[in-house]
Amino acid sequence: ARSPKLWNAAFKKFSVDCEMIAIDVSKNNLNKLLETLESDLNFIGGAIAAPHKESAAKFCGKNLTSEAKNIGSINCFYRNLDGSLCGTNTDGEGSLKAFESSFGAVSSQNILIMGAGGTGKAVAAYFVSSAKNVKQVSIISRSDSALGVSKRLNCEGLQWSSIDNIVSDFEIIINCTSLGSTLYPDLSPLSKSQLEKLRHTTIIYDVVYDPDPTKLQILSSGSDLRTLNGKSMNLEQAVLGFHYACSYLIDDLSVLNIRKAMVL
């Protein structure tokens, strides 16, 4: 997890006596851990990583931001003014900001989002909101979950079995699956032959940031495609999450100053 390095750099910069600590937890122990953290007022907030984003959202119940309610997934905890533990999702907003910083605003490009888990839902929601037409955005997954997510967002849902035939229809392809991550570093959601079908102006956006580069990026670069990995998205979501959790601890805390503090 990269978030502890980013958050702890900001804590040091702003002279806040806090530390983010990475904790591994099994699915069976997740609720017990969250109950413990909620009852400990020294816990001001933090980040949630896969595969616990949707379960953590359920734990928060009604204490979710509107974006997190729509997505059904959180990647960030923070306490509200009453001290209750709340959840939000900064993945989607961070992914869109990172993309626009590198390639400009989404206009009329057709966008394929691969993966419909917690990250895929968040990314899809924000790219749908930025597109001129929601039908520009399609979601595809190895399970049937893409169909449910696309229906909720009013965009297109596709079956993974169709990917070989439809991949060339898209100008922006975003990998939100775990393929290529440290869990499956030798795998890519798209093969070399599928990437060779794409026009050279296609952008491959892999939200995975470790390893760097991913297998998908290596194959894409070999086909002369433009690529972006998840490091800038990871920074932006951390900046937003820190702002949620720490605004009441630090006077006049701005996103700009947090970003400066977190640039390692």
mmCIF file of C-alpha atoms in Angstrom:
data_model
loop_
_atom_site.group_PDB
_atom_site.id
_atom_site.type_symbol
_atom_site.label_atom_id
_atom_site.label_comp_id
_atom_site.label_asym_id
_atom_site.label_seq_id
_atom_site.Cartn_x
_atom_site.Cartn_y
_atom_site.Cartn_z
ATOM 1 C CA ALA A 1 0.000 0.000 0.000
ATOM 2 C CA ARG A 2 1.311 3.420 -0.986
ATOM 3 C CA SER A 3 -1.186 5.476 1.043
ATOM 4 C CA PRO A 4 0.794 5.297 4.333
ATOM 5 C CA LYS A 5 3.818 6.930 2.665
ATOM 6 C CA LEU A 6 1.628 9.694 1.238
ATOM 7 C CA TRP A 7 -0.456 10.372 4.353
ATOM 8 C CA ASN A 8 2.561 10.208 6.677
ATOM 9 C CA ALA A 9 4.457 12.712 4.517
ATOM 10 C CA ALA A 10 1.491 15.084 4.929
ATOM 11 C CA PHE A 11 1.239 14.478 8.695
ATOM 12 C CA LYS A 12 4.926 15.372 8.991
ATOM 13 C CA LYS A 13 4.563 18.472 6.799
ATOM 14 C CA PHE A 14 1.615 19.789 8.832
ATOM 15 C CA SER A 15 3.138 18.775 12.202
ATOM 16 C CA VAL A 16 0.208 16.523 13.112
ATOM 17 C CA ASP A 17 0.960 13.814 15.682
ATOM 18 C CA CYS A 18 -0.658 10.993 13.689
ATOM 19 C CA GLU A 19 0.504 8.038 11.630
ATOM 20 C CA MET A 20 -1.152 5.870 9.010
ATOM 21 C CA ILE A 21 -0.428 2.192 9.583
ATOM 22 C CA ALA A 22 -1.075 -0.530 7.004
ATOM 23 C CA ILE A 23 -3.139 -3.434 8.359
ATOM 24 C CA ASP A 24 -3.850 -6.710 6.581
ATOM 25 C CA VAL A 25 -7.225 -8.194 7.462
ATOM 26 C CA SER A 26 -9.145 -11.250 6.320
ATOM 27 C CA LYS A 27 -12.743 -11.033 5.175
ATOM 28 C CA ASN A 28 -13.909 -12.893 8.288
ATOM 29 C CA ASN A 29 -12.234 -10.394 10.631
ATOM 30 C CA LEU A 30 -13.101 -7.206 8.749
ATOM 31 C CA ASN A 31 -16.188 -6.181 10.748
ATOM 32 C CA LYS A 32 -14.445 -6.885 14.048
ATOM 33 C CA LEU A 33 -11.562 -4.638 13.022
ATOM 34 C CA LEU A 34 -13.890 -1.864 11.847
ATOM 35 C CA GLU A 35 -15.885 -2.005 15.091
ATOM 36 C CA THR A 36 -12.639 -1.679 17.054
ATOM 37 C CA LEU A 37 -11.487 1.306 14.992
ATOM 38 C CA GLU A 38 -14.873 2.997 15.218
ATOM 39 C CA SER A 39 -14.890 2.797 19.009
ATOM 40 C CA ASP A 40 -11.343 4.185 19.293
ATOM 41 C CA LEU A 41 -11.534 7.982 19.005
ATOM 42 C CA ASN A 42 -7.794 8.092 18.320
ATOM 43 C CA PHE A 43 -8.677 6.661 14.915
ATOM 44 C CA ILE A 44 -9.442 9.712 12.740
ATOM 45 C CA GLY A 45 -9.854 7.884 9.426
ATOM 46 C CA GLY A 46 -7.936 6.123 6.725
ATOM 47 C CA ALA A 47 -7.954 4.246 3.455
ATOM 48 C CA ILE A 48 -9.668 1.018 2.404
ATOM 49 C CA ALA A 49 -8.041 -1.212 -0.202
ATOM 50 C CA ALA A 50 -9.380 -4.059 -2.328
ATOM 51 C CA PRO A 51 -11.064 -6.427 -1.741
ATOM 52 C CA HIS A 52 -12.848 -4.765 1.214
ATOM 53 C CA LYS A 53 -14.274 -1.581 -0.347
ATOM 54 C CA GLU A 54 -17.852 -2.788 -0.779
ATOM 55 C CA SER A 55 -17.982 -4.569 2.598
ATOM 56 C CA ALA A 56 -16.687 -1.434 4.318
ATOM 57 C CA ALA A 57 -19.451 0.600 2.648
ATOM 58 C CA LYS A 58 -22.058 -1.772 4.076
ATOM 59 C CA PHE A 59 -20.496 -1.369 7.526
ATOM 60 C CA CYS A 60 -21.016 2.411 7.352
ATOM 61 C CA GLY A 61 -24.728 1.990 6.611
ATOM 62 C CA LYS A 62 -26.268 5.416 6.015
ATOM 63 C CA ASN A 63 -23.072 7.283 6.927
ATOM 64 C CA LEU A 64 -21.922 7.584 3.319
ATOM 65 C CA THR A 65 -21.430 10.498 0.965
ATOM 66 C CA SER A 66 -23.851 10.649 -1.966
ATOM 67 C CA GLU A 67 -21.124 9.457 -4.358
ATOM 68 C CA ALA A 68 -20.357 6.445 -2.160
ATOM 69 C CA LYS A 69 -24.052 5.576 -1.885
ATOM 70 C CA ASN A 70 -24.389 5.557 -5.673
ATOM 71 C CA ILE A 71 -21.287 3.424 -6.078
ATOM 72 C CA GLY A 72 -21.840 1.099 -3.099
ATOM 73 C CA SER A 73 -18.124 1.161 -2.357
ATOM 74 C CA ILE A 74 -15.733 3.250 -0.244
ATOM 75 C CA ASN A 75 -11.985 3.705 -0.141
ATOM 76 C CA CYS A 76 -11.826 6.235 2.686
ATOM 77 C CA PHE A 77 -13.014 6.577 6.289
ATOM 78 C CA TYR A 78 -13.405 9.873 8.144
ATOM 79 C CA ARG A 79 -15.297 11.135 11.189
ATOM 80 C CA ASN A 80 -18.092 13.670 10.858
ATOM 81 C CA LEU A 81 -18.633 16.552 13.300
ATOM 82 C CA ASP A 82 -20.584 14.214 15.603
ATOM 83 C CA GLY A 83 -17.653 11.816 15.748
ATOM 84 C CA SER A 84 -19.408 9.092 13.756
ATOM 85 C CA LEU A 85 -17.339 7.084 11.317
ATOM 86 C CA CYS A 86 -18.343 7.831 7.719
ATOM 87 C CA GLY A 87 -17.291 6.535 4.321
ATOM 88 C CA THR A 88 -16.613 8.123 0.967
ATOM 89 C CA ASN A 89 -15.040 7.149 -2.327
ATOM 90 C CA THR A 90 -12.220 9.217 -3.797
ATOM 91 C CA ASP A 91 -11.141 6.627 -6.405
ATOM 92 C CA GLY A 92 -13.442 7.945 -9.124
ATOM 93 C CA GLU A 93 -12.682 11.616 -8.628
ATOM 94 C CA GLY A 94 -8.951 10.880 -8.373
ATOM 95 C CA SER A 95 -8.967 8.750 -11.526
ATOM 96 C CA LEU A 96 -10.696 11.418 -13.603
ATOM 97 C CA LYS A 97 -8.444 14.232 -12.347
ATOM 98 C CA ALA A 98 -5.323 12.181 -13.102
ATOM 99 C CA PHE A 99 -6.563 11.372 -16.606
ATOM 100 C CA GLU A 100 -7.489 14.983 -17.404
ATOM 101 C CA SER A 101 -4.114 16.222 -16.147
ATOM 102 C CA SER A 102 -2.381 13.967 -18.681
ATOM 103 C CA PHE A 103 -4.747 13.973 -21.666
ATOM 104 C CA GLY A 104 -7.285 16.777 -21.193
ATOM 105 C CA ALA A 105 -11.020 16.550 -20.724
ATOM 106 C CA VAL A 106 -13.007 13.619 -22.054
ATOM 107 C CA SER A 107 -14.987 14.794 -25.067
ATOM 108 C CA SER A 108 -16.657 12.418 -27.497
ATOM 109 C CA GLN A 109 -14.285 9.437 -27.135
ATOM 110 C CA ASN A 110 -15.737 5.994 -26.598
ATOM 111 C CA ILE A 111 -14.562 4.643 -23.234
ATOM 112 C CA LEU A 112 -14.249 1.003 -22.149
ATOM 113 C CA ILE A 113 -13.936 0.330 -18.423
ATOM 114 C CA MET A 114 -12.703 -3.171 -17.635
ATOM 115 C CA GLY A 115 -13.808 -4.408 -14.223
ATOM 116 C CA ALA A 116 -16.935 -3.688 -12.181
ATOM 117 C CA GLY A 117 -15.684 -4.110 -8.620
ATOM 118 C CA GLY A 118 -15.347 -1.242 -6.155
ATOM 119 C CA THR A 119 -12.741 0.633 -8.177
ATOM 120 C CA GLY A 120 -14.465 0.003 -11.513
ATOM 121 C CA LYS A 121 -17.784 1.323 -10.184
ATOM 122 C CA ALA A 122 -16.157 4.500 -8.872
ATOM 123 C CA VAL A 123 -14.172 5.155 -12.050
ATOM 124 C CA ALA A 124 -17.210 4.465 -14.230
ATOM 125 C CA ALA A 125 -19.416 6.857 -12.259
ATOM 126 C CA TYR A 126 -17.027 9.783 -12.730
ATOM 127 C CA PHE A 127 -16.209 9.104 -16.379
ATOM 128 C CA VAL A 128 -19.942 8.810 -17.123
ATOM 129 C CA SER A 129 -20.472 12.195 -15.481
ATOM 130 C CA SER A 130 -17.718 13.784 -17.601
ATOM 131 C CA ALA A 131 -18.746 12.291 -20.957
ATOM 132 C CA LYS A 132 -20.915 14.258 -23.350
ATOM 133 C CA ASN A 133 -23.162 11.220 -23.721
ATOM 134 C CA VAL A 134 -23.454 8.417 -21.156
ATOM 135 C CA LYS A 135 -23.621 5.899 -24.001
ATOM 136 C CA GLN A 136 -19.962 6.703 -24.782
ATOM 137 C CA VAL A 137 -19.050 4.659 -21.701
ATOM 138 C CA SER A 138 -19.158 0.850 -21.633
ATOM 139 C CA ILE A 139 -18.358 -1.441 -18.708
ATOM 140 C CA ILE A 140 -17.152 -4.996 -19.147
ATOM 141 C CA SER A 141 -16.329 -7.589 -16.492
ATOM 142 C CA ARG A 142 -15.494 -11.252 -16.155
ATOM 143 C CA SER A 143 -18.678 -11.727 -14.095
ATOM 144 C CA ASP A 144 -22.195 -10.445 -14.765
ATOM 145 C CA SER A 145 -21.686 -7.480 -12.421
ATOM 146 C CA ALA A 146 -20.948 -5.069 -15.304
ATOM 147 C CA LEU A 147 -24.535 -5.397 -16.483
ATOM 148 C CA GLY A 148 -25.926 -4.302 -13.120
ATOM 149 C CA VAL A 149 -23.483 -1.412 -12.753
ATOM 150 C CA SER A 150 -24.115 -0.156 -16.292
ATOM 151 C CA LYS A 151 -27.871 -0.248 -15.725
ATOM 152 C CA ARG A 152 -27.490 1.865 -12.583
ATOM 153 C CA LEU A 153 -25.303 4.401 -14.422
ATOM 154 C CA ASN A 154 -27.380 4.271 -17.629
ATOM 155 C CA CYS A 155 -24.343 3.373 -19.735
ATOM 156 C CA GLU A 156 -23.535 0.247 -21.753
ATOM 157 C CA GLY A 157 -22.820 -3.156 -20.202
ATOM 158 C CA LEU A 158 -20.846 -5.817 -22.081
ATOM 159 C CA GLN A 159 -19.959 -9.472 -21.650
ATOM 160 C CA TRP A 160 -16.240 -10.303 -21.381
ATOM 161 C CA SER A 161 -16.658 -12.972 -24.046
ATOM 162 C CA SER A 162 -17.279 -10.188 -26.598
ATOM 163 C CA ILE A 163 -14.068 -8.258 -25.908
ATOM 164 C CA ASP A 164 -12.129 -9.571 -28.899
ATOM 165 C CA ASN A 165 -14.797 -8.271 -31.269
ATOM 166 C CA ILE A 166 -15.475 -4.883 -29.675
ATOM 167 C CA VAL A 167 -12.100 -3.718 -28.327
ATOM 168 C CA SER A 168 -11.259 -1.714 -31.474
ATOM 169 C CA ASP A 169 -14.399 0.446 -30.984
ATOM 170 C CA PHE A 170 -12.829 2.399 -28.109
ATOM 171 C CA GLU A 171 -10.450 5.369 -27.898
ATOM 172 C CA ILE A 172 -9.961 5.154 -24.112
ATOM 173 C CA ILE A 173 -9.565 1.811 -22.316
ATOM 174 C CA ILE A 174 -9.323 1.768 -18.520
ATOM 175 C CA ASN A 175 -8.203 -1.323 -16.611
ATOM 176 C CA CYS A 176 -9.901 -1.533 -13.203
ATOM 177 C CA THR A 177 -9.387 -5.284 -12.798
ATOM 178 C CA SER A 178 -6.739 -6.862 -10.561
ATOM 179 C CA LEU A 179 -4.995 -8.342 -13.613
ATOM 180 C CA GLY A 180 -1.455 -6.979 -13.709
ATOM 181 C CA SER A 181 -1.403 -5.989 -10.027
ATOM 182 C CA THR A 182 0.930 -7.554 -7.471
ATOM 183 C CA LEU A 183 -1.698 -10.306 -7.118
ATOM 184 C CA TYR A 184 -1.354 -11.250 -10.816
ATOM 185 C CA PRO A 185 1.768 -9.425 -12.094
ATOM 186 C CA ASP A 186 2.247 -11.628 -15.142
ATOM 187 C CA LEU A 187 -1.293 -11.195 -16.449
ATOM 188 C CA SER A 188 -2.880 -8.562 -18.694
ATOM 189 C CA PRO A 189 -6.595 -8.004 -19.323
ATOM 190 C CA LEU A 190 -5.794 -7.514 -23.015
ATOM 191 C CA SER A 191 -3.555 -9.676 -25.157
ATOM 192 C CA LYS A 192 -0.933 -8.455 -27.616
ATOM 193 C CA SER A 193 -3.164 -9.420 -30.554
ATOM 194 C CA GLN A 194 -6.096 -7.485 -29.100
ATOM 195 C CA LEU A 195 -3.940 -4.396 -28.514
ATOM 196 C CA GLU A 196 -2.714 -4.573 -32.107
ATOM 197 C CA LYS A 197 -6.306 -4.061 -33.248
ATOM 198 C CA LEU A 198 -6.427 -0.598 -31.671
ATOM 199 C CA ARG A 199 -5.755 2.667 -33.481
ATOM 200 C CA HIS A 200 -2.519 4.382 -32.425
ATOM 201 C CA THR A 201 -4.396 7.281 -30.825
ATOM 202 C CA THR A 202 -5.997 4.945 -28.261
ATOM 203 C CA ILE A 203 -5.170 5.657 -24.612
ATOM 204 C CA ILE A 204 -4.579 2.730 -22.249
ATOM 205 C CA TYR A 205 -5.182 3.809 -18.644
ATOM 206 C CA ASP A 206 -4.193 1.148 -16.107
ATOM 207 C CA VAL A 207 -5.252 2.212 -12.594
ATOM 208 C CA VAL A 208 -2.796 -0.336 -11.157
ATOM 209 C CA TYR A 209 0.316 1.466 -9.830
ATOM 210 C CA ASP A 210 2.347 -1.494 -8.594
ATOM 211 C CA PRO A 211 4.188 -2.987 -10.432
ATOM 212 C CA ASP A 212 5.314 -0.120 -12.638
ATOM 213 C CA PRO A 213 5.037 -0.733 -15.506
ATOM 214 C CA THR A 214 2.288 -3.343 -15.559
ATOM 215 C CA LYS A 215 2.127 -6.136 -18.110
ATOM 216 C CA LEU A 216 -0.667 -4.215 -19.884
ATOM 217 C CA GLN A 217 1.513 -1.106 -20.131
ATOM 218 C CA ILE A 218 4.459 -3.077 -21.479
ATOM 219 C CA LEU A 219 2.326 -4.702 -24.171
ATOM 220 C CA SER A 220 0.663 -1.366 -25.001
ATOM 221 C CA SER A 221 3.963 0.467 -25.349
ATOM 222 C CA GLY A 222 5.102 -2.283 -27.709
ATOM 223 C CA SER A 223 2.094 -1.411 -29.887
ATOM 224 C CA ASP A 224 2.943 2.344 -29.756
ATOM 225 C CA LEU A 225 -0.137 3.185 -27.687
ATOM 226 C CA ARG A 226 -0.281 6.037 -25.177
ATOM 227 C CA THR A 227 -0.405 4.773 -21.588
ATOM 228 C CA LEU A 228 -1.008 6.042 -18.067
ATOM 229 C CA ASN A 229 -0.604 4.054 -14.867
ATOM 230 C CA GLY A 230 -2.323 4.492 -11.508
ATOM 231 C CA LYS A 231 0.340 6.459 -9.630
ATOM 232 C CA SER A 232 -1.176 9.874 -10.312
ATOM 233 C CA MET A 233 -4.667 8.532 -9.516
ATOM 234 C CA ASN A 234 -3.309 7.047 -6.298
ATOM 235 C CA LEU A 235 -1.890 10.433 -5.338
ATOM 236 C CA GLU A 236 -5.109 12.309 -6.096
ATOM 237 C CA GLN A 237 -7.343 9.893 -4.155
ATOM 238 C CA ALA A 238 -4.950 10.116 -1.193
ATOM 239 C CA VAL A 239 -5.028 13.923 -1.292
ATOM 240 C CA LEU A 240 -8.834 13.920 -1.232
ATOM 241 C CA GLY A 241 -9.001 11.254 1.490
ATOM 242 C CA PHE A 242 -6.558 13.156 3.716
ATOM 243 C CA HIS A 243 -8.659 16.273 3.282
ATOM 244 C CA TYR A 244 -11.801 14.425 4.415
ATOM 245 C CA ALA A 245 -10.117 12.917 7.475
ATOM 246 C CA CYS A 246 -7.974 15.841 8.633
ATOM 247 C CA SER A 247 -9.831 19.059 7.833
ATOM 248 C CA TYR A 248 -10.920 19.471 11.463
ATOM 249 C CA LEU A 249 -7.345 18.947 12.710
ATOM 250 C CA ILE A 250 -5.603 21.511 10.508
ATOM 251 C CA ASP A 251 -6.716 25.115 9.967
ATOM 252 C CA ASP A 252 -7.251 26.215 6.338
ATOM 253 C CA LEU A 253 -6.241 22.824 4.965
ATOM 254 C CA SER A 254 -6.233 23.023 1.162
ATOM 255 C CA VAL A 255 -6.071 20.261 -1.441
ATOM 256 C CA LEU A 256 -3.211 22.141 -3.137
ATOM 257 C CA ASN A 257 -1.069 22.149 0.010
ATOM 258 C CA ILE A 258 -1.823 18.476 0.700
ATOM 259 C CA ARG A 259 -0.746 17.566 -2.832
ATOM 260 C CA LYS A 260 2.514 19.479 -2.384
ATOM 261 C CA ALA A 261 3.154 17.687 0.913
ATOM 262 C CA MET A 262 2.487 14.258 -0.615
ATOM 263 C CA VAL A 263 4.689 14.577 -3.696
ATOM 264 C CA LEU A 264 7.492 12.195 -2.724
#
